[in-house]
Tab-separated table of C-alpha atoms in Angstrom:
chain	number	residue	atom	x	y	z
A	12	UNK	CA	-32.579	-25.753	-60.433
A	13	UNK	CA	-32.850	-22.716	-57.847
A	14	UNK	CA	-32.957	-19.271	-59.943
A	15	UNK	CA	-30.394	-17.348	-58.471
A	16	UNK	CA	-32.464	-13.680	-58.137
A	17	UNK	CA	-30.357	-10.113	-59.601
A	18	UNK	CA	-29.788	-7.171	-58.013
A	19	UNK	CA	-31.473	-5.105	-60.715
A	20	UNK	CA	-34.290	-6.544	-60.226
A	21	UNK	CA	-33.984	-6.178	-56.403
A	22	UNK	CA	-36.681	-3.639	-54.415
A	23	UNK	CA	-33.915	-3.922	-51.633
A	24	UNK	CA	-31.431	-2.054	-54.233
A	25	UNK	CA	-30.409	1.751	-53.624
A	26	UNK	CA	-27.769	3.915	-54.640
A	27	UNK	CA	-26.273	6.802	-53.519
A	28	UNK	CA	-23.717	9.490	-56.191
A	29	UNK	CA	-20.950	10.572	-54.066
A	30	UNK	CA	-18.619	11.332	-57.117
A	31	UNK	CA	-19.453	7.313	-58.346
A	32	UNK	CA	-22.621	5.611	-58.230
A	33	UNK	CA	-22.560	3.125	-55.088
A	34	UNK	CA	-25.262	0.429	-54.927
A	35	UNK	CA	-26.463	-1.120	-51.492
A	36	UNK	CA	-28.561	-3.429	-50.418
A	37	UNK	CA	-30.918	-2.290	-47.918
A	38	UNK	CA	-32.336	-5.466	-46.771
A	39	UNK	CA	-33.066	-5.594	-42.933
A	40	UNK	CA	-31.908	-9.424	-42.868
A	41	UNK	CA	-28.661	-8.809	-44.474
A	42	UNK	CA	-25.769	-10.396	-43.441
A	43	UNK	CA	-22.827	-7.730	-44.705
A	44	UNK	CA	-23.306	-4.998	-42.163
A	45	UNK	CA	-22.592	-2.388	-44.987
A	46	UNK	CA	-24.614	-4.437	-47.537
A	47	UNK	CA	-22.030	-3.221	-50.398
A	48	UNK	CA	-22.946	-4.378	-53.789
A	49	UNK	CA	-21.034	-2.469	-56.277
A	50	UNK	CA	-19.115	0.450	-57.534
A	51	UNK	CA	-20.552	1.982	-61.137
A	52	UNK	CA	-22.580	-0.354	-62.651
A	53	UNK	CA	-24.807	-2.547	-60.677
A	54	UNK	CA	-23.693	-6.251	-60.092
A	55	UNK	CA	-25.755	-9.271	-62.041
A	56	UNK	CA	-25.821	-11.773	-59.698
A	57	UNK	CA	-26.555	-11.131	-55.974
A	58	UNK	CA	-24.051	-11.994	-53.233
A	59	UNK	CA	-23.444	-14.755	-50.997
A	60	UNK	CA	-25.046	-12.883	-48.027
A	61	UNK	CA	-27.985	-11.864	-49.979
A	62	UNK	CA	-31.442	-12.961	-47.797
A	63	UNK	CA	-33.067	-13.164	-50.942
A	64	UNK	CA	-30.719	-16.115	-52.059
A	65	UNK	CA	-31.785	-18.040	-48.894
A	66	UNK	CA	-35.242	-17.795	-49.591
A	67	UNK	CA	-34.944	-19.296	-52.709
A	68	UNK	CA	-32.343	-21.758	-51.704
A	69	UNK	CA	-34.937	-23.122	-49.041
């Protein structure tokens, strides 16, 4: 069973307060060209597009 990895516990993670707090993933190898995660709270589980997942997946 492949551990799907979490955001919090991401290096990759940032976030930026422009009136809510906006987490990003800031991943070179990133898939999502914006690399969106989330919108006040950051998300459990990591996207589809995370390169993270594919590591693990491999």
């Amino acid at each position: 069973m492949n551990k799907v990895p979490e955001c919090k516990e991401c290096e990759y993670v940032k976030m930026y307060n422009y009136r809510k707090r906006i987490y990003y993933c800031d991943n070179e190898d990133r898939t999502d060209d914006m690399g969106k995660l989330s919108v006040g709270d950051i998300p459990r589980v990591c996207p589809e597009w995370c390169p993270l997942r594919e590591k693990i997946n491999e």
